[in-house]
XYZ file of C-alpha atoms in Angstrom:
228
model
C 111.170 15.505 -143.218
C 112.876 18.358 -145.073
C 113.418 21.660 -143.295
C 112.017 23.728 -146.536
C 109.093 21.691 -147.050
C 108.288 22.624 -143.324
C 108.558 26.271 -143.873
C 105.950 26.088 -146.261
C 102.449 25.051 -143.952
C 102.116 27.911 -141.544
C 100.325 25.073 -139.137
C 98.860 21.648 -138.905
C 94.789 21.230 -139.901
C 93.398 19.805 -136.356
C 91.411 17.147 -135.464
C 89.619 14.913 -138.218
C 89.737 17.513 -141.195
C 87.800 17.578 -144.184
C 89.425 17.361 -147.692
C 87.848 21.176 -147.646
C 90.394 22.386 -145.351
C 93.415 20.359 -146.678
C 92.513 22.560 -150.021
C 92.571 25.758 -148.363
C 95.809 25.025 -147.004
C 97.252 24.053 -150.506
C 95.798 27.308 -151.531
C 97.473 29.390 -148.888
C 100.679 28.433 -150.386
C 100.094 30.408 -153.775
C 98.598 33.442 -151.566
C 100.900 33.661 -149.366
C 103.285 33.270 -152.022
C 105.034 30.570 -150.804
C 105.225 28.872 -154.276
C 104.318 30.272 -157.487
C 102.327 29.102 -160.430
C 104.270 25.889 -161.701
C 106.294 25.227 -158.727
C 106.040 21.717 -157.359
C 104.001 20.723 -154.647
C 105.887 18.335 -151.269
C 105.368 14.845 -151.688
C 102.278 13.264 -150.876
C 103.439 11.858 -147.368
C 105.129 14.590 -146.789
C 102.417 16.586 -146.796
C 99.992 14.431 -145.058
C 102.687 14.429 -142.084
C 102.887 18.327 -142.690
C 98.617 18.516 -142.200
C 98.329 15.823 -139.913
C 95.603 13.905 -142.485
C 95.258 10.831 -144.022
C 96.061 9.290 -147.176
C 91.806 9.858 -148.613
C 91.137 12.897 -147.410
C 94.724 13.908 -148.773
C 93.672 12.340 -152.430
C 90.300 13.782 -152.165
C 91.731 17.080 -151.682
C 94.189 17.038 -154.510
C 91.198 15.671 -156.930
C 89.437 18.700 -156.074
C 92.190 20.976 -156.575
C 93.147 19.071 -160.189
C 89.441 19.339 -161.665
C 89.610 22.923 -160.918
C 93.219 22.895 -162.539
C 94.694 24.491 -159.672
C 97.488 21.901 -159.527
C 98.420 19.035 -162.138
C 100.130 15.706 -161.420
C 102.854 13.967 -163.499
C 103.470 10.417 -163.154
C 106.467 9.275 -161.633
C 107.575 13.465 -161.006
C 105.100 14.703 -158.646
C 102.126 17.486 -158.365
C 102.720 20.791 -159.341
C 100.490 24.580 -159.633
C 99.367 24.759 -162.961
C 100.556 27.669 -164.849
C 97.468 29.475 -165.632
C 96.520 29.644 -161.653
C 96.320 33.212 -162.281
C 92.395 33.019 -163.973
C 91.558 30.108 -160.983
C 91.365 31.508 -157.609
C 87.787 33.110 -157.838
C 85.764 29.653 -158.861
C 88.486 28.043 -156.576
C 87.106 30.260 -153.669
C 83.304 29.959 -154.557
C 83.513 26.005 -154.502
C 84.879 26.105 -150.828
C 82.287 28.130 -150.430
C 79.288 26.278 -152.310
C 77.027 25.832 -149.496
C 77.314 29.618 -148.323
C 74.615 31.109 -151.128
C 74.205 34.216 -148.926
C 78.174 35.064 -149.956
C 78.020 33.720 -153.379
C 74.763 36.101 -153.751
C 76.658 39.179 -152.492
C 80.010 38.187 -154.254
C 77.833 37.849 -157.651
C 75.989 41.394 -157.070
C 79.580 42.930 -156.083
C 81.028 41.429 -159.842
C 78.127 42.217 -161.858
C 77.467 45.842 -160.655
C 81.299 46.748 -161.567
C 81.115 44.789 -164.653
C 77.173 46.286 -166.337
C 78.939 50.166 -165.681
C 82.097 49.112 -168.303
C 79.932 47.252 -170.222
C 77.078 50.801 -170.869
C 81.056 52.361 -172.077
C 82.409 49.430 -173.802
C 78.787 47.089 -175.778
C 78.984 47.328 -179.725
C 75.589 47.538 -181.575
C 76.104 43.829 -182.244
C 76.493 42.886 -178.866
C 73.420 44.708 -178.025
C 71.511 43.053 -180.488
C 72.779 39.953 -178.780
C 71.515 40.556 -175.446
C 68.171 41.584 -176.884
C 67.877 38.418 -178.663
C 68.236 36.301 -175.224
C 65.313 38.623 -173.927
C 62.859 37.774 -176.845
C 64.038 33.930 -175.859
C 62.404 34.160 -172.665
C 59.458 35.935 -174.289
C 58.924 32.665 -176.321
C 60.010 30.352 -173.231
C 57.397 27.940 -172.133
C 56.575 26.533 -168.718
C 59.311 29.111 -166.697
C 61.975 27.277 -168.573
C 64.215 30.322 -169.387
C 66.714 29.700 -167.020
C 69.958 29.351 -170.293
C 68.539 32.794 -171.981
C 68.722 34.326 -168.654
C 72.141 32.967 -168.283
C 73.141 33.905 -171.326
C 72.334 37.574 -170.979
C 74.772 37.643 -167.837
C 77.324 36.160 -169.681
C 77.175 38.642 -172.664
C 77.203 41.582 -170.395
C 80.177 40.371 -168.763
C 81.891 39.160 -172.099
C 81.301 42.839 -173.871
C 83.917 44.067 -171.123
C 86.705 42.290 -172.858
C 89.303 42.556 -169.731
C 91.625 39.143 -169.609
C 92.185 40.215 -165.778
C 88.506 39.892 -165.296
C 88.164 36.288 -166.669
C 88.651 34.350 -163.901
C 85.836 36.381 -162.236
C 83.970 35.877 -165.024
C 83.736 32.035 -164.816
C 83.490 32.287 -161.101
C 79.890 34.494 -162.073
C 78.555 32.112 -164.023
C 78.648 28.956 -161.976
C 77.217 31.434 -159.040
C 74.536 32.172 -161.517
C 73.970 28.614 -162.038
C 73.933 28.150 -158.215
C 71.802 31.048 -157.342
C 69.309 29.377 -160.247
C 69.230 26.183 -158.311
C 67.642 27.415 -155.018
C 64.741 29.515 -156.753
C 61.654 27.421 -156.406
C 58.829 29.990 -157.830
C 59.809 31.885 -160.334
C 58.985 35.255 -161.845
C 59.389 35.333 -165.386
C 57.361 38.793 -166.640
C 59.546 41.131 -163.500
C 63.127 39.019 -165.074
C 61.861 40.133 -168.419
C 61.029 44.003 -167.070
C 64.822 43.912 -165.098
C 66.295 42.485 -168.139
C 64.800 44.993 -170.040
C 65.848 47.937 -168.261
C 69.544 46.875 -168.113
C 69.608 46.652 -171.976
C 67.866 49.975 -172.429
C 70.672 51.758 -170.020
C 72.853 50.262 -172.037
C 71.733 50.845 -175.311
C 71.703 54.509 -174.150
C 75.240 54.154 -172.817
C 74.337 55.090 -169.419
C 76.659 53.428 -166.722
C 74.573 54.843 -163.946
C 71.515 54.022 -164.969
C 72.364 50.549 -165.428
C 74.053 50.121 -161.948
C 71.000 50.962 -161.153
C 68.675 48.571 -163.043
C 70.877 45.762 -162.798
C 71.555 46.655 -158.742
C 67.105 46.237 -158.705
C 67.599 43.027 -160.319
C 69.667 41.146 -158.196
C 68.250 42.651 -155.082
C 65.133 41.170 -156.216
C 67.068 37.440 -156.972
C 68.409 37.934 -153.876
C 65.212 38.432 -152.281
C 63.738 34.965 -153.871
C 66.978 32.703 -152.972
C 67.143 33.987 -149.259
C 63.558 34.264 -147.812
């Protein structure tokens, strides 16, 4: 085994690990900066020696890792960090996280209260028109089946901010949003009209405060459906 490639875990994943962990630990080599974006990975044995896992769970782990192009692997040269890791880490974190909705609720309401207070300083009259359009969608909607406008209307408030830093935490908000979605069972469609409504007319009116505010009463009041 190769004295670098030792420096590089911090310590061995114990017992009978989950693929979960071995990801975390492939992870902690880009945030520790121990490697960079594009720097090659150990060998595969070497780093199942290195973790003390198997040959699956080592597999799994990487397949993971590759869907959510975190890493990349070339035949016959090896696995390597891809090198637009920089936009990956947040959607990285929330699907080690997936079955934690109480932290994906509070890391959502964190993002989207930052993001609606640029947005009242940066949304153009056509991107206002926009997110009233996905309100008069779930007017029409039928049978509580509103669940892409209301998507939507995130998504265009956090688009209308137009920061590349942000876009990783961007993507990472919308799969949450999908998540959150999931574990409603009843839902309320005339308050998620009255929210959505007061967001838009904060900022319409340009009003950051204000719609801190109305969006802050809107996910308090998701929040309240998905935990209780």
């Amino acid at each position: 085994m190769k004295k670098d490639a030792l420096d590089l875990i911090s310590s061995q994943v114990v017992r009978k690990t989950l693929a979960q962990q071995v990801e975390e630990q492939i992870i902690d080599l880009l945030i520790s900066n121990k490697l960079k974006p594009g720097d090659k990975l150990p060998p595969e044995m070497e780093l199942m020696e290195l973790l003390g896992v198997s040959r699956p769970v080592m597999r799994e782990a990487m397949t993971s890792l590759e869907s959510l192009g975190i890493v990349k692997r070339k035949t016959r040269d090896g696995t390597y960090f891809t090198e637009s890791i920089s936009n990956k880490p947040f959607s990285t974190m929330l699907s080690l996280v997936s079955d934690n909705i109480e932290a994906i609720v509070e890391a959502r309401t964190s993002l989207e209260l930052g993001l609606v207070t640029y947005a009242a300083e940066k949304m153009t009259a056509e991107t206002l028109e926009a997110l009233n359009d996905t309100i008069i969608q779930m007017e029409n909607s039928v049978d509580n089946e509103y669940g892409e406008h209301d998507l939507m209307f995130h998504r265009i408030i956090a688009l209308s901010v137009n920061n590349p830093v942000l876009q990783g935490m961007i993507d990472s908000l919308l799969i949450s949003h999908v998540k959150i979605n999931a574990q409603i069972k009843y839902r309320e469609k005339e308050k998620t009209i009255k929210h959505h409504k007061a967001i838009y007319e904060a900022l319409k009116e340009k009003k950051p405060q204000a719609a801190f505010q109305a969006m802050y009463n809107h996910l308090k009041f998701v929040e309240r459906k998905v935990l209780e």
